[in-house]
Structure formats: structure tokens, C-alpha cells
């Protein structure tokens, strides 16, 4: 399905669940995270649990203060008001991964309310997306379905979450994607959430409806559950909006329901209808006192907040002359902005920021994707990058050579100079060494030489490319150009 | 060995080497085995004998033992709603027939650390829901002296055990009167501390905003001693209070200044439906207070008539959620065929049909009261009325020190008399529920008997955290009126 007919408009609101990166769980002292280096695939099942997460009869919750602090950080970073008194409520439903038969959440008195963030769109415009509320809750466990029976893993049960609920302010899949990325960059930059979407610590449900442009009434919405990547959220929304339009145009009606996105088929499918929806029977949890926050605590948290990605991006553009795109790439990842700044601090080359940002937004980002690793998981450090900017600025190696260096030190952590040496990347700048190569290329391409001399000067690039080829990329392009021009203009 | 009426008798026996903790424990174990009351669901024989041996060693090796351990060698029974590590907690339900607790409730732990000996687990109404102890999945408990009568509920086992000398003191829980009603029926002292005094950690929840653990004893002094040891802030219960706990058991024996005592007499507690014998006994008690120099003050608690309905919305709503974990996945036994269920709903149905009738009734009521569309009319409204009931007390306590009245409208009734009429049964708690809804300290102290020997309890209620005052008035009432 393609883009919507321009007479239609999508209306999108997102509910994002972000796991808070606390050491222990929301209401017990059980560990909230896997052990260092342990991945979800190899996790020890039902290891990070205790009798409180397991809901043993007689156990009671006690609130993790760190989780409250992180939730307030998230609220302040998204412009929310923090309620001085909020209330935990029980959300009641039966499911095997929910040991108590209810989830502790917040309902009519959430911790944070009435925020907004700005998102930047591909046409360079910014748009304000309002946040209705951010409330605290605990995660459920996980059902593991085997053949003929199911097992329950409670490692995740009780992990603290915030649910960030936007207003239905987005009008395209692109806007939804931009909002989600912006939110992701904020919660990771302020150390509130690890942000790993594959492992489910940053998850998104999308509420989607369509209406004719100009209509003030909202259409009937559907909710798309748990989509686990930025791209899939955009694709799922596009599919769902198109499905709704097609349905309405063919005389049908959108049914309020929950749908699941199948990324393999790129379709959404019904999961449960409104009639089958749970009545969660929310009521204030009598085991927990109302959460009372002092204004002084909010002020202290506000003072401890780092520069937010958007502020940082504007600063990078102004201070270092980076393009909007480069500044965005650098500031959406804490890893990248941190190494950018620590490298700049030791960099001796003037105006090296641009070269450095090219490495980070180019080759290093490519390596991160290719290897599906974070920069911090590689062996590259700021000393490497500072040296690399130097050798490129001094034309010791070419930018192609620099890419090679980066891919080697990602794995080995060797020094830049060692890699240049062992890989033979040093550029040939010596005229006497370049001259025979130039002579060879000119001799082999007499027609092009004649055309150049007849005025077709853009053929210079062709000759440069040919010499690069025979030099295996090691020719210093500036020197080479000088030499070629002097030979051709003879 | 003869039975004991107070802990000081046992302690003196230990001190003078007249008998040992193991001998006293064995005496109670024998009593329990001989009894036909069905008060105990589980006897912790090996565990309690081990405890008794340890206590003996302490007495033998530490000359300050009795000062360091205020409950050293006190034989105690525990309502089977409270967890003891490694011991079954059944809640008198089929559902938890085989549940072994992996930890000990904070209150029990504190008592055991102070030297108390836990003889075993006491019968109750299933999940503490009932006023006659006829709702136990493991059979009803007999009244200590009148086998055809109920002991009251829900802590019926705890009251009978003290009344029939099957332990010296016991623990119960009171949600709407579950300590005070059976204490009144069985002729023992039953005390519900201020909500938040005693940690609920390790106590299987019925209605979390109302549940409170409290002691049964023959004397107010022993009840005060047990309460004093187990009260105080617990980091595992956010609703437990950091209010300081006094040396209640010794403070209450200080002389009573009767002349400055104002006793409130609520007109709403002396209404039609209260049996004559009960009314007479309570009124005589009030006159006794007057004869000592206290002032009786007529007061009104105008919202009393709404208390039972308010309670049966709040309590069942919380219960419907608290009991959700007994779904057969992790907690709750799976009946035959449950594992062959075609759907999850069918599985839940098979498992949860094992609850007793009263528990089912309350879960259904609570689920209804919290449902969307009904929440405002029931749960939310009930919370508002609860506040009004509390305001009544706040107003009254501006004028009086304690409030006195009957615990229940009747004496212990015959088994089966109210089984067909749950509503009539709910009305047994008409005078105990208001203090529960308001979180107030309240107790039942024996104040007389009918000609047939059935006991009547005097109900004393205090303002929040005025536990010591209530205990002190009750102590002097018991001591001066009956023991001169």
C-alpha cells in the first residue's frame, strides 16, 4: 500500500514504555537487569526474582526511590509538570506472566503531566508534540510457549517502567518516527533508559486513526501493539492508515480494536476487539502510600540534568559548523556525542571537528550498523580518533585509507600509526614516485588526453581516478592533481 | 500442670525452676492433641520443641534472660493467615492446602526473637472472611465452652485456643471485627491495634487498607505485652507507622486517674437488635466506670448506619484484587483436569471454583464494585463515606478519651444459625466495623456472662495511636472490677 490520498489525514498518538535503568526492581530488591555481559538469549531464567516479584502471599511492595528519580528526570526533560502528590493504582487482569493478578501502575494521578517535545522533520521544519502524561509502573514477566505447555520467566516481572503517552498530535508516519527517535535520544541521554529496542527496554504502541482533511472529529482508532524498531513503527502506521482509508472508501467502518504488526508480511492483524478488551478495574493500591515529592527534590534533579540532545545539536551546528544531519546523528547517540567531545578536547588540529564528525556520522555509524554493536563495545577510543584526524589533515593517508584504519581498530584497538604501517596506507606524495604512474596513464589514454587539451577539463577527475587505481588508492590526490595539470597543459 | 491465666505465672515458674519451657510446651501440645475444638490446622511440634530447648539454654546461660527477651518461653498460637518460614499457610482454603511459606511474617519474627514459642497454626474463616469460623475449608471451630456454639470469626481458632487453654496467647487479624468479635464470644481479651502499628508483611491480605494483626490473651496486660513487642515501623510494609511504641505493658499498670477520664457512649451503639443480656452487661460496665469517678458523655456517631455497607464495598473490592494471585499458575492448587483445559479461561474457572462460597461471593461483589461504570457509584462513594465515618470519630474524640459500647449485638450463636443468611451474619460486625474503617485502636474485654455462661465483651475504642490509653482503661477495668 502506498501513500495516502491527499484528501485524507492520519492522526497518530504513541504510548512508549521505557524500562528505567535502575539496579533493582520497582518494588523489591531483586536485580532489575541481567548480569554484566549476559544477553537475553542466555539469561538465567527466573534468576532475578524474589518472593515479592513472584507475588508470594503476604508480600508487599516497597517503592524504589531511584526509579522515582529517573521518572522525574524523564518528566523534566520532556517539559512535564511533576505532581507533588501522585498515586499508585492497581491494574487488574489475569495473565500467567502477571503473578499478583494485577500490575502496579498509576491511573488518575500520574507522576508527570502536560509536557511537550520538539521534533525535526525532513523538510527542516520543527513541530511540537505534546505529552499528556508519564506514569510509573512495573513490567510483567514473560510467557514462553513450548509445545503443549507454557513456562513463565519472572526476570522481567517488576522491572520499573515509565509509560510516556503523547497526545494525538502526529499527522504522518514520518512524524511518528521522528517523535519516537527524539524521545529515545532524550531518555538515553539523561541515563533513564538503556534504549535497546530489540531487548524490549524501549517499546511502542501506536494509536492510529484517519479522517478527511479539515474534519475536526477524530476517526475511530486502532491500537497497534509492541512494534520493536523505529522503521517498523513507521511501516506499521503507514499500512494501518492505508488499510483504514481503503476500508472507509469501500463503504466499511473502522472497528476499535487492538492489532498486532507482522513485520515479515508488513501487515497489521486483529488481536482483540473492544468487546474483548479488559476492564482493568483500576483502584488506588492500598499497599502503597501516595507518592509525595518535595519541590526541593525536583529542583535538585532539574539541576543535575545534562544538556539535552536537541540543545546539543544546535550548539554543534553553531559552534563547529556541522550540518544539521551530522549534528543530529552525533547527538542522537550518547556514545557518539561523548566521543566527539572527548576527542575534540585532545585534538591539536584546527578545524578538525568537521573531519571528526564525518568519521562518526559516516564510517563509524556504518560499522555500528553492520556489526550491530555500540561504539562503546568497539576498541576505538578518542586517542585513535584524534590521531586519525591529524593524519588525514596532514594528507598522510586518504579518507579511503582512514575508513580502512577504522574498521581495523574497531576490532584490534591497535594504534593508528601501526595500522597505517601494517596496511601500507601511507599516501604517495613524492612527485618522483607519482610521475611514472602519471606518464603510464596518459600514455594509455591518448584520446582523453586530446579531449582535455581541446577544452574538456572535467576529464581531470577521470585521470585522477585512473592513477588512484594503479596506485591502489595511495596517491595523494592534491599532489596528483597538480602533477596531472602540469603534464596535460604542456 | 494446671493451665495458666497470665504470662507472669509462667515466667515465675521458669525463674524458680518449677517447670521448664519444654515442659510448658509439652503441656500445651498435649492439651492441643486432646482437644476436639478443631482450633489448630497444623501443630509445629518439632519446630516449637526446638524453640523451647533454645529458650531453656538461654535461661540457663544468661542471668538477664528475662529482661532481654520479654516473651521468653511464651506459648503462642498463630492464625493460619500469617506466614512462618517452612510451615504451611493454608488460610483455611482448599486453594492453599499445600502452600509452604518461604519466609516468616515480620510480626511473628519479632515475637519469636523476643522468645515466644509458636505452637502451631490456628483455624479461621477461609481467607479471614466470616464472623463464625464456619467458612473454614477444614471444618468449623468449636466455642471453647459451648460445643454447639460458634467461637465467632474470622479469628475463631485464635479465640478458642486461648479460651480453651490450647496456648497462652495467640495472634489474629482484624479487618472488620475478626479479633474483637471472637474475643467477645469466647470470653477472652482481643485487641486490634491502630492501623499501621503492626507490619502486614507476611500476612496474607484480605483487605489491605483494613487488615491489622493483634493479640488474644486472657489478660489485657499480656495482650499489651505481645502488641508492644510486635508493633513498630517495618521497611517491608510502606503502610506501617513510624509512630513510637511505648512500654505499654508496664505503663498501663500505673494508677488510673479515673476522675479525668471521659467515656463516650454513642447512642448508635445501643439500638434495637442488641440482645438484652448484652445491653445490660455493657450498661453495668458503664456504671462501674462512673462509680470509679469517670464521666460518661453521650455522643453520636451519625454515620454508623452506613458502616456495614461501606465496609462491604471497600473490603470486597480490595479482596477481589488481593485474591487474584490464586489463579493456579503459581499459587492455588490445580484440581484434576485443570491442566487439560482447552483455554486459559477454562483453566482459571476450574482453579478458582475451589474457593468457598463466601469467598466467591466477596470476589464477585468486589469485581462488580470496581468495574467501569460502577466504580463511582460503589467504590468511590464508599471511600467518601468512609471519610465521613472517620470524621464522626474525630469529632467525638475532641470530647472524650475512649468510646465504650457492645462488641456485638449478641452472644455466641449456634452453629448453622446464620449460614443461610449472609446479610444477617454481616450485621454481627455492625459495631466493630466503624473502628476498622477508621483505623482506630479497639479491643474487647470480658464484661459479663449470661446465665448459660456465654460471655459478653465490652468494646473500647481509642483515637488513632492512643493504643496505650485504650489498653490502660481496659487493664484497670479487668483488674479492679474482677480481681479487686
mmCIF file of C-alpha atoms in Angstrom, chain A residues 284-481:
data_model
loop_
_atom_site.group_PDB
_atom_site.id
_atom_site.type_symbol
_atom_site.label_atom_id
_atom_site.label_comp_id
_atom_site.label_asym_id
_atom_site.label_seq_id
_atom_site.Cartn_x
_atom_site.Cartn_y
_atom_site.Cartn_z
ATOM 1 C CA UNK A 284 -5.628 3.072 44.383
ATOM 2 C CA UNK A 285 -3.175 0.440 45.659
ATOM 3 C CA UNK A 286 -3.840 0.209 49.402
ATOM 4 C CA UNK A 287 -0.364 -1.241 49.971
ATOM 5 C CA UNK A 288 1.389 1.961 48.892
ATOM 6 C CA UNK A 289 1.028 5.416 50.346
ATOM 7 C CA UNK A 290 0.527 8.305 47.917
ATOM 8 C CA UNK A 291 3.875 9.316 46.416
ATOM 9 C CA UNK A 292 4.753 12.721 47.820
ATOM 10 C CA UNK A 293 7.595 14.687 46.216
ATOM 11 C CA UNK A 294 9.236 17.789 47.655
ATOM 12 C CA UNK A 295 9.789 20.732 45.335
ATOM 13 C CA UNK A 296 13.413 20.808 46.519
ATOM 14 C CA UNK A 297 13.878 17.276 45.190
ATOM 15 C CA UNK A 298 12.527 18.317 41.793
ATOM 16 C CA UNK A 299 14.849 21.337 41.771
ATOM 17 C CA UNK A 300 17.851 19.159 42.579
ATOM 18 C CA UNK A 301 17.009 16.736 39.776
ATOM 19 C CA UNK A 302 16.488 19.633 37.362
ATOM 20 C CA UNK A 303 19.926 20.976 38.238
ATOM 21 C CA UNK A 304 21.536 17.596 37.603
ATOM 22 C CA UNK A 305 20.135 17.161 34.084
ATOM 23 C CA UNK A 306 22.671 17.100 31.270
ATOM 24 C CA UNK A 307 22.347 19.079 28.034
ATOM 25 C CA UNK A 308 19.525 17.520 26.039
ATOM 26 C CA UNK A 309 20.167 16.184 22.527
ATOM 27 C CA UNK A 310 18.272 19.000 20.802
ATOM 28 C CA UNK A 311 20.157 21.728 22.667
ATOM 29 C CA UNK A 312 23.384 19.926 21.935
ATOM 30 C CA UNK A 313 22.575 19.623 18.250
ATOM 31 C CA UNK A 314 22.019 23.371 17.900
ATOM 32 C CA UNK A 315 25.248 24.016 19.768
ATOM 33 C CA UNK A 316 27.200 21.641 17.463
ATOM 34 C CA UNK A 317 25.816 23.406 14.394
ATOM 35 C CA UNK A 318 26.715 26.846 15.714
ATOM 36 C CA UNK A 319 29.999 26.063 17.411
ATOM 37 C CA UNK A 320 31.555 23.625 14.938
ATOM 38 C CA UNK A 321 29.725 24.447 11.718
ATOM 39 C CA UNK A 322 28.340 20.913 11.409
ATOM 40 C CA UNK A 323 25.481 20.225 9.028
ATOM 41 C CA UNK A 324 22.049 19.649 10.520
ATOM 42 C CA UNK A 325 22.279 15.969 9.545
ATOM 43 C CA UNK A 326 25.727 15.395 11.058
ATOM 44 C CA UNK A 327 24.779 17.230 14.242
ATOM 45 C CA UNK A 328 21.656 15.131 14.527
ATOM 46 C CA UNK A 329 23.476 11.832 14.054
ATOM 47 C CA UNK A 330 26.043 12.795 16.679
ATOM 48 C CA UNK A 331 23.526 13.964 19.261
ATOM 49 C CA UNK A 332 21.033 11.154 18.937
ATOM 50 C CA UNK A 333 23.587 8.726 20.300
ATOM 51 C CA UNK A 334 25.186 9.411 23.613
ATOM 52 C CA UNK A 335 28.123 7.230 22.604
ATOM 53 C CA UNK A 336 28.833 9.362 19.565
ATOM 54 C CA UNK A 337 28.431 12.753 21.215
ATOM 55 C CA UNK A 338 30.600 11.679 24.129
ATOM 56 C CA UNK A 339 33.493 10.513 21.961
ATOM 57 C CA UNK A 340 33.063 13.573 19.713
ATOM 58 C CA UNK A 341 33.563 15.869 22.664
ATOM 59 C CA UNK A 342 36.347 13.882 24.323
ATOM 60 C CA UNK A 343 38.252 13.717 21.025
ATOM 61 C CA UNK A 344 37.848 17.442 20.411
ATOM 62 C CA UNK A 345 39.290 18.079 23.846
ATOM 63 C CA UNK A 346 42.627 16.470 22.871
ATOM 64 C CA UNK A 347 42.643 17.415 19.209
ATOM 65 C CA UNK A 348 45.535 19.646 18.117
ATOM 66 C CA UNK A 349 44.394 20.146 14.518
ATOM 67 C CA UNK A 350 42.480 23.347 13.869
ATOM 68 C CA UNK A 351 39.060 22.880 12.279
ATOM 69 C CA UNK A 352 39.280 19.144 12.849
ATOM 70 C CA UNK A 353 35.686 18.978 14.100
ATOM 71 C CA UNK A 354 34.232 18.624 10.629
ATOM 72 C CA UNK A 355 36.567 15.755 9.702
ATOM 73 C CA UNK A 356 35.867 14.090 13.029
ATOM 74 C CA UNK A 357 32.118 14.380 12.614
ATOM 75 C CA UNK A 358 32.428 12.897 9.114
ATOM 76 C CA UNK A 359 34.101 9.826 10.610
ATOM 77 C CA UNK A 360 31.430 9.478 13.271
ATOM 78 C CA UNK A 361 28.361 10.045 11.114
ATOM 79 C CA UNK A 362 29.914 8.137 8.199
ATOM 80 C CA UNK A 363 32.164 5.157 8.603
ATOM 81 C CA UNK A 364 31.683 4.659 12.347
ATOM 82 C CA UNK A 365 27.886 4.768 12.087
ATOM 83 C CA UNK A 366 28.134 2.324 9.195
ATOM 84 C CA UNK A 367 30.294 -0.018 11.295
ATOM 85 C CA UNK A 368 27.853 0.231 14.207
ATOM 86 C CA UNK A 369 25.020 -0.862 11.930
ATOM 87 C CA UNK A 370 26.993 -3.542 10.174
ATOM 88 C CA UNK A 371 28.245 -5.078 13.405
ATOM 89 C CA UNK A 372 25.066 -4.327 15.362
ATOM 90 C CA UNK A 373 27.245 -3.029 18.170
ATOM 91 C CA UNK A 374 27.585 0.185 20.077
ATOM 92 C CA UNK A 375 30.687 2.293 19.635
ATOM 93 C CA UNK A 376 31.474 1.690 23.292
ATOM 94 C CA UNK A 377 31.610 -2.033 22.546
ATOM 95 C CA UNK A 378 34.368 -1.465 19.978
ATOM 96 C CA UNK A 379 38.068 -0.850 20.727
ATOM 97 C CA UNK A 380 38.047 2.620 19.222
ATOM 98 C CA UNK A 381 38.867 5.440 21.650
ATOM 99 C CA UNK A 382 39.314 9.189 21.436
ATOM 100 C CA UNK A 383 43.127 8.935 21.160
ATOM 101 C CA UNK A 384 42.646 6.907 17.976
ATOM 102 C CA UNK A 385 40.238 9.413 16.522
ATOM 103 C CA UNK A 386 42.394 12.431 17.362
ATOM 104 C CA UNK A 387 45.393 10.852 15.631
ATOM 105 C CA UNK A 388 43.278 9.854 12.675
ATOM 106 C CA UNK A 389 42.049 13.419 12.181
ATOM 107 C CA UNK A 390 45.682 14.552 12.289
ATOM 108 C CA UNK A 391 46.988 12.098 9.702
ATOM 109 C CA UNK A 392 44.091 12.824 7.358
ATOM 110 C CA UNK A 393 44.536 16.596 7.723
ATOM 111 C CA UNK A 394 48.248 16.226 7.017
ATOM 112 C CA UNK A 395 47.485 14.071 3.978
ATOM 113 C CA UNK A 396 49.445 11.175 5.420
ATOM 114 C CA UNK A 397 46.573 8.927 4.434
ATOM 115 C CA UNK A 398 43.496 9.416 2.261
ATOM 116 C CA UNK A 399 39.930 9.346 3.503
ATOM 117 C CA UNK A 400 39.605 5.900 1.957
ATOM 118 C CA UNK A 401 42.634 4.876 3.983
ATOM 119 C CA UNK A 402 41.014 6.318 7.115
ATOM 120 C CA UNK A 403 37.994 4.042 6.628
ATOM 121 C CA UNK A 404 40.298 1.055 6.459
ATOM 122 C CA UNK A 405 42.035 2.184 9.681
ATOM 123 C CA UNK A 406 38.711 2.498 11.491
ATOM 124 C CA UNK A 407 37.500 -0.952 10.514
ATOM 125 C CA UNK A 408 40.770 -2.493 11.726
ATOM 126 C CA UNK A 409 40.978 -0.684 15.076
ATOM 127 C CA UNK A 410 37.268 -1.353 15.775
ATOM 128 C CA UNK A 411 38.348 -4.966 16.294
ATOM 129 C CA UNK A 412 42.011 -4.737 17.302
ATOM 130 C CA UNK A 413 42.455 -1.423 19.091
ATOM 131 C CA UNK A 414 45.936 -1.040 17.544
ATOM 132 C CA UNK A 415 47.380 2.457 17.225
ATOM 133 C CA UNK A 416 46.519 4.409 14.087
ATOM 134 C CA UNK A 417 50.171 4.572 13.029
ATOM 135 C CA UNK A 418 50.624 0.813 13.402
ATOM 136 C CA UNK A 419 47.646 0.199 11.150
ATOM 137 C CA UNK A 420 48.842 2.694 8.541
ATOM 138 C CA UNK A 421 52.179 0.899 8.543
ATOM 139 C CA UNK A 422 50.895 -2.674 8.504
ATOM 140 C CA UNK A 423 48.238 -1.971 5.887
ATOM 141 C CA UNK A 424 50.568 0.198 3.768
ATOM 142 C CA UNK A 425 48.143 3.106 3.682
ATOM 143 C CA UNK A 426 50.606 5.976 3.584
ATOM 144 C CA UNK A 427 49.825 8.247 0.613
ATOM 145 C CA UNK A 428 52.366 8.716 -2.143
ATOM 146 C CA UNK A 429 53.117 12.452 -2.155
ATOM 147 C CA UNK A 430 56.564 12.222 -3.641
ATOM 148 C CA UNK A 431 56.481 13.693 -7.175
ATOM 149 C CA UNK A 432 59.216 11.420 -8.447
ATOM 150 C CA UNK A 433 57.223 8.368 -7.363
ATOM 151 C CA UNK A 434 53.964 9.657 -8.848
ATOM 152 C CA UNK A 435 55.472 10.754 -12.184
ATOM 153 C CA UNK A 436 55.912 7.273 -13.744
ATOM 154 C CA UNK A 437 52.314 6.400 -12.829
ATOM 155 C CA UNK A 438 51.001 9.589 -14.422
ATOM 156 C CA UNK A 439 53.068 9.011 -17.526
ATOM 157 C CA UNK A 440 51.691 5.489 -17.783
ATOM 158 C CA UNK A 441 48.052 6.602 -17.512
ATOM 159 C CA UNK A 442 48.467 9.418 -20.065
ATOM 160 C CA UNK A 443 50.168 7.062 -22.486
ATOM 161 C CA UNK A 444 47.341 4.553 -22.174
ATOM 162 C CA UNK A 445 44.590 7.134 -22.763
ATOM 163 C CA UNK A 446 45.616 9.255 -25.737
ATOM 164 C CA UNK A 447 42.008 10.112 -26.770
ATOM 165 C CA UNK A 448 41.112 11.539 -23.373
ATOM 166 C CA UNK A 449 44.360 13.492 -23.312
ATOM 167 C CA UNK A 450 43.440 15.077 -26.624
ATOM 168 C CA UNK A 451 39.890 15.863 -25.463
ATOM 169 C CA UNK A 452 41.266 17.512 -22.294
ATOM 170 C CA UNK A 453 43.590 19.616 -24.313
ATOM 171 C CA UNK A 454 40.654 20.593 -26.578
ATOM 172 C CA UNK A 455 38.976 22.085 -23.513
ATOM 173 C CA UNK A 456 37.088 19.247 -21.827
ATOM 174 C CA UNK A 457 38.719 19.952 -18.469
ATOM 175 C CA UNK A 458 36.328 17.951 -16.392
ATOM 176 C CA UNK A 459 38.211 14.886 -17.585
ATOM 177 C CA UNK A 460 40.737 15.701 -14.848
ATOM 178 C CA UNK A 461 38.671 13.574 -12.472
ATOM 179 C CA UNK A 462 38.933 10.647 -14.857
ATOM 180 C CA UNK A 463 42.742 10.840 -14.872
ATOM 181 C CA UNK A 464 42.840 11.166 -11.073
ATOM 182 C CA UNK A 465 40.704 8.041 -10.805
ATOM 183 C CA UNK A 466 42.914 6.103 -13.192
ATOM 184 C CA UNK A 467 46.094 6.987 -11.311
ATOM 185 C CA UNK A 468 44.421 6.136 -7.993
ATOM 186 C CA UNK A 469 43.566 2.784 -9.433
ATOM 187 C CA UNK A 470 47.127 1.944 -10.429
ATOM 188 C CA UNK A 471 48.475 3.371 -7.139
ATOM 189 C CA UNK A 472 45.972 1.282 -5.226
ATOM 190 C CA UNK A 473 44.488 4.410 -3.693
ATOM 191 C CA UNK A 474 47.689 5.626 -2.157
ATOM 192 C CA UNK A 475 48.334 8.667 -4.331
ATOM 193 C CA UNK A 476 47.911 11.959 -2.557
ATOM 194 C CA UNK A 477 45.031 13.464 -4.550
ATOM 195 C CA UNK A 478 46.174 17.097 -4.194
ATOM 196 C CA UNK A 479 49.698 16.406 -5.365
ATOM 197 C CA UNK A 480 48.386 14.188 -8.090
ATOM 198 C CA UNK A 481 46.105 16.925 -9.451
#
